[in-house]
Short mmCIF file of C-alpha atoms and ligand atoms in Angstrom, two decimals:
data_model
loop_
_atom_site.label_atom_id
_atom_site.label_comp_id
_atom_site.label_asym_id
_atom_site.label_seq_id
_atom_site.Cartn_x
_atom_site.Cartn_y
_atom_site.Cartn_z
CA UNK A 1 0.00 0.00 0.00
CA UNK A 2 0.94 3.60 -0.53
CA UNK A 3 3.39 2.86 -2.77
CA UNK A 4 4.03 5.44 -5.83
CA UNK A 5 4.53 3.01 -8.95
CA UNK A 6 7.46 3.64 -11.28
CA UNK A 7 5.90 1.84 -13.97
CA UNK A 8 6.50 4.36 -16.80
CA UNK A 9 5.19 4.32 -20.06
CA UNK A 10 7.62 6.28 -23.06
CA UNK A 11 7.70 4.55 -26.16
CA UNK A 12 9.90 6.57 -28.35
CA UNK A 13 8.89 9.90 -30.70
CA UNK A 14 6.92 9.25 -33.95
CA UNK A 15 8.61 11.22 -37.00
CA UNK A 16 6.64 12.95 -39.37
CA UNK A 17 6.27 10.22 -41.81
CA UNK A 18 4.95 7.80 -39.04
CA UNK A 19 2.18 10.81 -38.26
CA UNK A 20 -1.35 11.10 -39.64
CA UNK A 21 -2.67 14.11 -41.60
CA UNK A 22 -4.11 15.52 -37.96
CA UNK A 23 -1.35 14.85 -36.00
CA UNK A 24 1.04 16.46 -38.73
CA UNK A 25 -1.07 19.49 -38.12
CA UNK A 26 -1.19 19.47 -34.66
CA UNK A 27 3.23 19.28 -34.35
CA UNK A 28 3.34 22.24 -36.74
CA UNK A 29 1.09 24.16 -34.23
CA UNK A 30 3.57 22.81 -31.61
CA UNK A 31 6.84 23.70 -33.94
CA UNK A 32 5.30 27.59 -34.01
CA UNK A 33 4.61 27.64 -30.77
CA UNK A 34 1.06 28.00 -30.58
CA UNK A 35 -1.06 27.42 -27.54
CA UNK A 36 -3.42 24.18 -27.53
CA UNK A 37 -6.80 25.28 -25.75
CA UNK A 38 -9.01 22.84 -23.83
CA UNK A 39 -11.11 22.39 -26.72
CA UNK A 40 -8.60 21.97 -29.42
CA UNK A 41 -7.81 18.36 -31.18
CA UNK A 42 -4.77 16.67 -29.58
CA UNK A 43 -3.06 12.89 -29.54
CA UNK A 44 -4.17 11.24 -26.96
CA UNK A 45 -1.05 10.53 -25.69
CA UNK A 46 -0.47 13.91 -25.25
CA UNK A 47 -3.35 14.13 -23.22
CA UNK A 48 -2.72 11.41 -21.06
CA UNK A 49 1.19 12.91 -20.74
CA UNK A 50 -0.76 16.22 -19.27
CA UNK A 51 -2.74 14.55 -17.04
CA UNK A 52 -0.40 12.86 -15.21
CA UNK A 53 2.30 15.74 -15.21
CA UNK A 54 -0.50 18.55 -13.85
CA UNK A 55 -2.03 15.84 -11.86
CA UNK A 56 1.19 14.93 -10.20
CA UNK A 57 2.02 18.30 -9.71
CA UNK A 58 -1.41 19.51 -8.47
CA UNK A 59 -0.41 16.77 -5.61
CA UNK A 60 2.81 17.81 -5.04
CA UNK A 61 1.09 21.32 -4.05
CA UNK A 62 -1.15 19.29 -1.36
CA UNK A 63 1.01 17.05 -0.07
CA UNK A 64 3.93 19.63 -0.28
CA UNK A 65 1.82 21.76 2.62
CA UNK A 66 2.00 18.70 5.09
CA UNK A 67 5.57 19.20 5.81
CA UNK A 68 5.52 23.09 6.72
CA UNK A 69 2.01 22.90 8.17
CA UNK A 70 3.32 20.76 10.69
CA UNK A 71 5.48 23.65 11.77
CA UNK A 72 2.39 26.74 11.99
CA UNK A 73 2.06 25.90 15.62
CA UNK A 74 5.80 26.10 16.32
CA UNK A 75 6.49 28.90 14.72
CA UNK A 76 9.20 31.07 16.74
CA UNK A 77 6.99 34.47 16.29
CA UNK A 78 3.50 35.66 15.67
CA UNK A 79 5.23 37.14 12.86
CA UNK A 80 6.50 34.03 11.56
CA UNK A 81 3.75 31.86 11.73
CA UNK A 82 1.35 34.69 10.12
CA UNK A 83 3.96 34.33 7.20
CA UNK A 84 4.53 30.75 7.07
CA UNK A 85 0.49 30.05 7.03
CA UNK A 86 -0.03 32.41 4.09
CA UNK A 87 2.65 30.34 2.46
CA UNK A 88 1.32 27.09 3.07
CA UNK A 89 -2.64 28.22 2.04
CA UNK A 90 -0.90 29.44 -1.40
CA UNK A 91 -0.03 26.02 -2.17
CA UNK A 92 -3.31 24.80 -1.53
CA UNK A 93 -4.83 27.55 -4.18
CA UNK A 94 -1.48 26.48 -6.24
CA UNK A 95 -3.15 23.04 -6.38
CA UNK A 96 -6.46 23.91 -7.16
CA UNK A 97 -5.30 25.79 -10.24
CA UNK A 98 -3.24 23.13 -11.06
CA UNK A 99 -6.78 20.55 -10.87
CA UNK A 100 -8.71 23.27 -12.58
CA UNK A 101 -6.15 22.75 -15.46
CA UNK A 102 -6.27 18.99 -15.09
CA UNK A 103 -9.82 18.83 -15.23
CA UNK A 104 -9.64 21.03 -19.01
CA UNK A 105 -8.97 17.56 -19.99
CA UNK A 106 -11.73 15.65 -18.97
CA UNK A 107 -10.21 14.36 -15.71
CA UNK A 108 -12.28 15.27 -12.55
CA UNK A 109 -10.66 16.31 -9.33
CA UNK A 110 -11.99 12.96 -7.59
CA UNK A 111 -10.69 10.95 -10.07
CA UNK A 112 -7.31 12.27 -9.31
CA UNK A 113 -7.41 12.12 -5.81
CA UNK A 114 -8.90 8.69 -5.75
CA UNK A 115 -5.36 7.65 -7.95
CA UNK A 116 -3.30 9.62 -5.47
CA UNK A 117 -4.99 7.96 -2.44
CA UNK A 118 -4.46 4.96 -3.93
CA UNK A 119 -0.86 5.09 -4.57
CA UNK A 120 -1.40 4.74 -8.54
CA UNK A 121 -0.40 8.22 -9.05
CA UNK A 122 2.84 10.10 -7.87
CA UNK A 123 3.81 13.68 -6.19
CA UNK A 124 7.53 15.03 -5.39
CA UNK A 125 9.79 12.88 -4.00
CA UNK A 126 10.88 15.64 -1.66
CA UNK A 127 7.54 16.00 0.19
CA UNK A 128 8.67 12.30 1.49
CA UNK A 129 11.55 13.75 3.52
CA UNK A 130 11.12 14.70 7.25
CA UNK A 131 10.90 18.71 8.61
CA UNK A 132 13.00 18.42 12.00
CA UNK A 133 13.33 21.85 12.70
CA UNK A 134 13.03 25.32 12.17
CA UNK A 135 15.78 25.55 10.24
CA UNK A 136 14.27 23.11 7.98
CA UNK A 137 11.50 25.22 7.04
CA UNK A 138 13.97 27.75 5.95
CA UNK A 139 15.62 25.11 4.13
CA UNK A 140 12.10 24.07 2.31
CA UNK A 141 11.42 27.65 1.12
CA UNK A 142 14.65 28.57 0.13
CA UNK A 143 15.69 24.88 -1.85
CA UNK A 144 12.51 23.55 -2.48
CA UNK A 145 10.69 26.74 -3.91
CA UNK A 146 14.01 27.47 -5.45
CA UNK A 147 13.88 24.24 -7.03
CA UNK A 148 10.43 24.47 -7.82
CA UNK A 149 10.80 28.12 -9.28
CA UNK A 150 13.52 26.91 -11.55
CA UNK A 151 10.93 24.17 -13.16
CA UNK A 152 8.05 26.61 -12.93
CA UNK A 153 9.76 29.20 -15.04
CA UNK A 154 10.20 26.91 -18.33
CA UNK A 155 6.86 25.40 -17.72
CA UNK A 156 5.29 29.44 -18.16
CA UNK A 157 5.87 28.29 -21.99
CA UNK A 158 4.69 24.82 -21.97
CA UNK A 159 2.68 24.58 -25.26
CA UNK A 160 -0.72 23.97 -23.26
CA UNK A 161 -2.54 27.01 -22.91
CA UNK A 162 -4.53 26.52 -19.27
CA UNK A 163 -0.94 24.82 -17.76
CA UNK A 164 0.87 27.76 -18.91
CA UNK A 165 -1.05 30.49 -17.41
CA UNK A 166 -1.30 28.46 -14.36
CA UNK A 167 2.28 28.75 -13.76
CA UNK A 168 2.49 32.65 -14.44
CA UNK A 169 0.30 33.21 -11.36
CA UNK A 170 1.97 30.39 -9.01
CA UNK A 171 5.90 31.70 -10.24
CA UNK A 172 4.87 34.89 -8.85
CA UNK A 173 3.83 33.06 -5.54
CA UNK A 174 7.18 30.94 -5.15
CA UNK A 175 9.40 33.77 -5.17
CA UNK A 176 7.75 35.68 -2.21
CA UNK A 177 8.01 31.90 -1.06
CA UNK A 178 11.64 31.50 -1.72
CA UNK A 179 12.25 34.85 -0.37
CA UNK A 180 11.00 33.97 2.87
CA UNK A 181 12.69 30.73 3.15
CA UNK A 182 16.16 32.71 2.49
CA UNK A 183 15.67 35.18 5.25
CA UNK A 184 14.95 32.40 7.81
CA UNK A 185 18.17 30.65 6.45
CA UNK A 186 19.82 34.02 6.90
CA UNK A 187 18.63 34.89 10.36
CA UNK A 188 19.80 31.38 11.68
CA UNK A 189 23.30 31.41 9.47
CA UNK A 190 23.93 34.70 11.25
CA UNK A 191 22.91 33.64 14.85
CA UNK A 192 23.99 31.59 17.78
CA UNK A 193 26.41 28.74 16.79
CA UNK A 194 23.15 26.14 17.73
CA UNK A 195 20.92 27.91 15.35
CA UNK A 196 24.38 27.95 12.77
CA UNK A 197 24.56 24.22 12.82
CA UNK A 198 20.97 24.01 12.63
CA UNK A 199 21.08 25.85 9.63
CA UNK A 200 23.90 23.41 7.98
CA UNK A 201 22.31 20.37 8.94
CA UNK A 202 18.92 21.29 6.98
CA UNK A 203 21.08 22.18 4.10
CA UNK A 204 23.35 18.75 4.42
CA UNK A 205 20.09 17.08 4.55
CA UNK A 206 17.82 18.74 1.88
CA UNK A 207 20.42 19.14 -0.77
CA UNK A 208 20.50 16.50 -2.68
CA UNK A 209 17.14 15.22 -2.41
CA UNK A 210 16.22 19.23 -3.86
CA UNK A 211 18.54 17.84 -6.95
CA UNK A 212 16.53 14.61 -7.15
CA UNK A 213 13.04 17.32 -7.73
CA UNK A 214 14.43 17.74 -11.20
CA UNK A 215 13.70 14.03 -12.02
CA UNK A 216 16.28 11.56 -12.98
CA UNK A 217 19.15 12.47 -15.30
CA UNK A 218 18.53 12.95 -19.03
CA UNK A 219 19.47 9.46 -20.33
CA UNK A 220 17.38 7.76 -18.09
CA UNK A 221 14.01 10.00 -18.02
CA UNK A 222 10.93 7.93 -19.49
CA UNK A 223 9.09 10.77 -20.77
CA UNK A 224 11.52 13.76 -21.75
CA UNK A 225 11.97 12.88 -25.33
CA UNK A 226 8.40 12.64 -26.28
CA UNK A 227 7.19 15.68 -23.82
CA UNK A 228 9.74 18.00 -25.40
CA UNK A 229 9.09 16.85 -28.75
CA UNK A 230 5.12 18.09 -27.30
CA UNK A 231 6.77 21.31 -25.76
CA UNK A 232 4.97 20.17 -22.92
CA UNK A 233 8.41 20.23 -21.16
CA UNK A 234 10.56 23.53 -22.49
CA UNK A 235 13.69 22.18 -21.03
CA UNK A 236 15.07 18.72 -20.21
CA UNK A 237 16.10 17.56 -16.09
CA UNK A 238 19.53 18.27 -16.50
CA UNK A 239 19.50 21.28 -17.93
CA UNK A 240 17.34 22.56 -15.18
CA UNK A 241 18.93 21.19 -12.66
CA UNK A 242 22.50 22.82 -13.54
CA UNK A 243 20.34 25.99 -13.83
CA UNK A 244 19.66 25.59 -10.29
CA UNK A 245 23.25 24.33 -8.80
CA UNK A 246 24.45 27.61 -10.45
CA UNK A 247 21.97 29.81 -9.00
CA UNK A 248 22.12 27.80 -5.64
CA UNK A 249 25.83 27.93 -4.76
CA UNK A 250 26.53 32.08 -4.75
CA UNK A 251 23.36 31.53 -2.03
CA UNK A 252 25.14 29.04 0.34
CA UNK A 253 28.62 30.96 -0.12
CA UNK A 254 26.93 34.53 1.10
CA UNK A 255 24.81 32.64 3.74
CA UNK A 256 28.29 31.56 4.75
CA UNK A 257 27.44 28.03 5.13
CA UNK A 258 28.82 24.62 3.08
CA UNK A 259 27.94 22.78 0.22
CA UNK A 260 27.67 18.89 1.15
CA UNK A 261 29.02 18.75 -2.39
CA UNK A 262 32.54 18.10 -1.26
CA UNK A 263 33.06 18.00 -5.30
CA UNK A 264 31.45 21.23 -5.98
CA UNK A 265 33.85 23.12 -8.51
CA UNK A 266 33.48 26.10 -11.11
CA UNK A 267 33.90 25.10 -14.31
CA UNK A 268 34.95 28.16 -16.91
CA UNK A 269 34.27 26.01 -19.91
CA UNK A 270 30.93 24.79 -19.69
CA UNK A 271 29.92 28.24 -17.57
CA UNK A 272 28.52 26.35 -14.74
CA UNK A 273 29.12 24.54 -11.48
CA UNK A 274 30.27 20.62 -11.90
CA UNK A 275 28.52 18.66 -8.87
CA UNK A 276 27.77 15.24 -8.25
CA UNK A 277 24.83 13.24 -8.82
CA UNK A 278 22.38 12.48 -6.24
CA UNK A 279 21.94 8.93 -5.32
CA UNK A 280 19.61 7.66 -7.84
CA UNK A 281 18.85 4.56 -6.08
CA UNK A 282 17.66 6.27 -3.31
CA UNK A 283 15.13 8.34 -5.54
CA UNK A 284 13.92 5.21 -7.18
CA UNK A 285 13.42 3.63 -3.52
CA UNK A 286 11.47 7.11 -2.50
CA UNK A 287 9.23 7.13 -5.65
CA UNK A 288 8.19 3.57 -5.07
CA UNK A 289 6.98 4.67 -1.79
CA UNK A 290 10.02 3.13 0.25
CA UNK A 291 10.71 7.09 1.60
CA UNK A 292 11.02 8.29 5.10
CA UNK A 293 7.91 10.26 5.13
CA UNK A 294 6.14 7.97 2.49
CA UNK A 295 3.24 6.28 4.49
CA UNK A 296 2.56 9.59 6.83
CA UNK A 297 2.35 11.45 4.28
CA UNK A 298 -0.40 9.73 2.10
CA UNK A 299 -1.72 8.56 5.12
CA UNK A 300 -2.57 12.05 6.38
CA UNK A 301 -3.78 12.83 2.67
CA UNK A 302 -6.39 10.15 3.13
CA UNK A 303 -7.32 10.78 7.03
CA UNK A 304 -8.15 14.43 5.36
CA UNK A 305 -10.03 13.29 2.51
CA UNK A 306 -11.91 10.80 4.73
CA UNK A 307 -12.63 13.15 8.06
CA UNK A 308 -14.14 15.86 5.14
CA UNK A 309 -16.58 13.15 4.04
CA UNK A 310 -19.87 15.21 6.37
CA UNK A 311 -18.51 18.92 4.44
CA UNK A 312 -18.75 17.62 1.60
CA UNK A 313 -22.27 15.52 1.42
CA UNK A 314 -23.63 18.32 3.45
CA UNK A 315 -22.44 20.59 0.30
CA UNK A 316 -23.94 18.63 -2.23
CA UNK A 317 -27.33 18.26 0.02
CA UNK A 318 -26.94 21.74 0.31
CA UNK A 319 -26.93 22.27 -3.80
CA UNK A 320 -29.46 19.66 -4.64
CA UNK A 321 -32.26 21.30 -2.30
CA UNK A 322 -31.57 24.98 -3.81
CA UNK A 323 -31.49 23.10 -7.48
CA UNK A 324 -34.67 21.58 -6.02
CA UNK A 325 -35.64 24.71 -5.05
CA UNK A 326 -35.30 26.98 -7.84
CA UNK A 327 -36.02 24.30 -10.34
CA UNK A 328 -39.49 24.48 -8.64
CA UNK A 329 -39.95 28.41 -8.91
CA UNK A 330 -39.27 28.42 -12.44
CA UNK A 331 -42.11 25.89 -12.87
CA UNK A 332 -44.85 27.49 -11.01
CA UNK A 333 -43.54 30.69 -13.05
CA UNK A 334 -44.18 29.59 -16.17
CA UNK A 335 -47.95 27.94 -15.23
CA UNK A 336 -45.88 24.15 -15.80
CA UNK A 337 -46.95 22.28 -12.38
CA UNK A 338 -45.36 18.47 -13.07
N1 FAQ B 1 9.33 12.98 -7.66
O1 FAQ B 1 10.58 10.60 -17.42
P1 FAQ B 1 10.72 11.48 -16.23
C1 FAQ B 1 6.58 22.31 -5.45
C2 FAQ B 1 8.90 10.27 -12.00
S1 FAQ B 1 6.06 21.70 -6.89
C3 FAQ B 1 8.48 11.96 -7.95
O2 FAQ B 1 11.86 12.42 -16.23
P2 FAQ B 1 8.81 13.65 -16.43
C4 FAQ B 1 5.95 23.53 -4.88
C5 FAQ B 1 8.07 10.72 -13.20
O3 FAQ B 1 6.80 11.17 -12.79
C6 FAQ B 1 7.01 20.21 -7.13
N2 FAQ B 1 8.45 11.35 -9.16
O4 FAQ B 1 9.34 12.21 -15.95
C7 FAQ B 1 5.94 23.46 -3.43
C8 FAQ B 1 8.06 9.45 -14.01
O5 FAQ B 1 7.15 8.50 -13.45
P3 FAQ B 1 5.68 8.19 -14.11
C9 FAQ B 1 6.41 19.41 -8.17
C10 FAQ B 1 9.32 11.81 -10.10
O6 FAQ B 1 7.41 13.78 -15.97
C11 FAQ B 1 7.01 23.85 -2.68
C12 FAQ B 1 9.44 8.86 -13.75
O7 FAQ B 1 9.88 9.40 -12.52
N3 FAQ B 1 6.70 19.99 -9.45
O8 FAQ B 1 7.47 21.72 -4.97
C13 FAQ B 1 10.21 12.85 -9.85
O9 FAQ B 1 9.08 13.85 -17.87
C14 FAQ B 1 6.97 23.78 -1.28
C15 FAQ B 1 10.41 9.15 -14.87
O10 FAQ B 1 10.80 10.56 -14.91
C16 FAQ B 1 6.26 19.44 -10.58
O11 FAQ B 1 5.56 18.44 -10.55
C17 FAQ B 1 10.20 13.44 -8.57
N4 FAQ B 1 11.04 14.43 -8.24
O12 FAQ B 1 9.73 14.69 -15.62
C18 FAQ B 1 4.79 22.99 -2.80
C19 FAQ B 1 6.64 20.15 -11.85
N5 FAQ B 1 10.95 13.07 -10.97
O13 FAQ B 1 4.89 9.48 -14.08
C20 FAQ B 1 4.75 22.92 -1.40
C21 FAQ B 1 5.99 19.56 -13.07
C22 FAQ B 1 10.52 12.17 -11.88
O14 FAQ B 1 5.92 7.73 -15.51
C23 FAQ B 1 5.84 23.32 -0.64
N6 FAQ B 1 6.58 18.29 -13.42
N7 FAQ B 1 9.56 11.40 -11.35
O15 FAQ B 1 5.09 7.13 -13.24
C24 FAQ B 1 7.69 18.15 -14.19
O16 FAQ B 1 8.31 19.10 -14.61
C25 FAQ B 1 8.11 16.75 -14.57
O17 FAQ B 1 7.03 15.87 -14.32
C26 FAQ B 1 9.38 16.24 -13.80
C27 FAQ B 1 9.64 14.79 -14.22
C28 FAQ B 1 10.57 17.09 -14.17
C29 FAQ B 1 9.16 16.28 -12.28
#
């Protein structure tokens, strides 16, 4: 139970002559970097590709609150924990845009929660590593927005039109998110030498599994091929992912604290930072469910969805007797009595 499958399911790219007459048409829209609307035709693969990438993101937003949340209580200052609970409501509106999007496609919220609860459908790895303390929550807004940013950004110009402008709004979000995260970091790099080594030990932990959010490395990712071929992905997991080492590093340095990276180097050639691989057998073991935080996680998803079971038949009561109702009206309006 609760385990997130890896089964994966990329077959290769079709070239042109392999296409159909519609499908031709549709990857010239793609090559000119049009839009594709809700109601516009597309392969049904790529469909079912944008399902499952919103959907697991829309559930990386939920899931990604239980982490922080658990910290609202604990917060160190009224002025802290006012902060950190805006933060962690803005990912749950960041996941209902991201199921409004879904649901463009013919996919209903429900549906997508029942796969989630279910373990048949995935969310970040990340959310299945453990908050300890405060430092950590600077850690998660700092790395794990940053990461998240990073992604976000390209994804502004994936080719489908309600995913796009989805990620406009929550980009704007993550960086007051990241922001905040790098202040806390700053405050504890700059205080006592407890809150110090508080403040490396979140960043020893969190590193590389913020490296793993990228997804595995290019040659063995399932589904980059075909989604860039689709534009639904703008850039590939590496490329992002030395986007944010480089962005990442001038952080820790001024924070004044150390990469775990003990192989962490400039290089002048390529432009970038050269840094080592996460372990990718740990990622594999967290995505198939075998993480920390796996089980508590999902487990608290489910407790939620169950313990809102009264809200939300009371809702629907509540709708059907005022569709009741006003269906009723409109009959004795119009003289109809059924
Ligand atoms: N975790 O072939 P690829 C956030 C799976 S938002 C779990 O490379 P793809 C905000 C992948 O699904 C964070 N699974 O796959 C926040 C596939 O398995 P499948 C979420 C992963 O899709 C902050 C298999 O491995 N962001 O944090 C991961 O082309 C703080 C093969 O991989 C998004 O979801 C992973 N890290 O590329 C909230 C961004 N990586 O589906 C609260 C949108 C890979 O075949 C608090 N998503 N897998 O069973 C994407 O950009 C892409 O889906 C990637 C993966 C890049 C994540």
């Amino acid at each position: 139970m609760y385990a997130q499958m890896v089964k994966t399911s990329g077959s290769g790219v079709k070239s042109r002559s392999e296409m159909g007459a519609q499908e031709q048409a549709f990857q010239a829209r793609i090559d000119a970097g049009d839009k594709i609307e809700p109601r516009d035709w597309m392969p049904d693969e790529y469909r079912k590709t944008l399902i499952r990438q919103i959907g697991q993101h829309a559930h990386s937003e939920i899931v990604g609150q239980l982490p922080e949340g658990n910290w609202i209580t604990r917060a160190p200052t009224l002025e802290r924990k006012a902060i950190l609970l805006a933060k962690v409501q803005d990912e749950a509106g960041h996941g209902l845009y991201l199921y409004c999007a879904a649901e463009t496609l013919g996919v209903s919220r429900d549906e997508l929660l029942t796969e989630l609860h279910a373990g048949r459908m995935k969310y970040s790895s990340i959310f299945n590593y453990p908050t300890l303390n405060w430092a950590d929550i600077g850690a998660v807004g700092w790395l794990v927005d940053g990461a998240a940013i990073v992604n976000q950004v390209a994804l502004q110009r994936t080719s489908y039109g309600p995913y796009s402008r989805a990620m406009v709004r929550i980009c704007k979000e993550e960086s007051f998110h990241a922001r905040q995260g790098f202040v806390i970091m700053m405050k504890m790099a700059s205080g006592t030498p407890a809150q110090r080594a508080m403040a490396q030990d979140a960043l020893d932990r969190l590193w590389y599994p913020s490296l793993m959010m990228f997804g595995p490395s290019d040659k063995d990712s399932v589904h980059s091929e075909q989604s860039m071929a689709w534009k639904i992905k703008v850039k590939s997991n590496d490329e992002l992912r030395q986007k944010y080492v480089d962005q990442t590093i001038p952080q820790i340095e001024y924070l004044g604290l150390k990469c775990p990276d003990a192989d962490i180097r400039w290089n002048g050639e390529k432009g970038g930072y050269d840094f080592s691989e996460p372990d990718w057998a740990e990622f594999y073991e967290v995505i198939k469910g075998n993480g920390p935080c796996n089980k508590e996680r999902l487990g608290a998803r489910v407790k939620a969805w169950d313990d809102g079971e009264w809200v939300r038949d009371g809702l629907m009561a509540h709708a059907q007797k005022k569709a009741a109702a006003k269906h009723a009206a409109a009959q004795e309006g119009s003289g109809n009595v059924e």
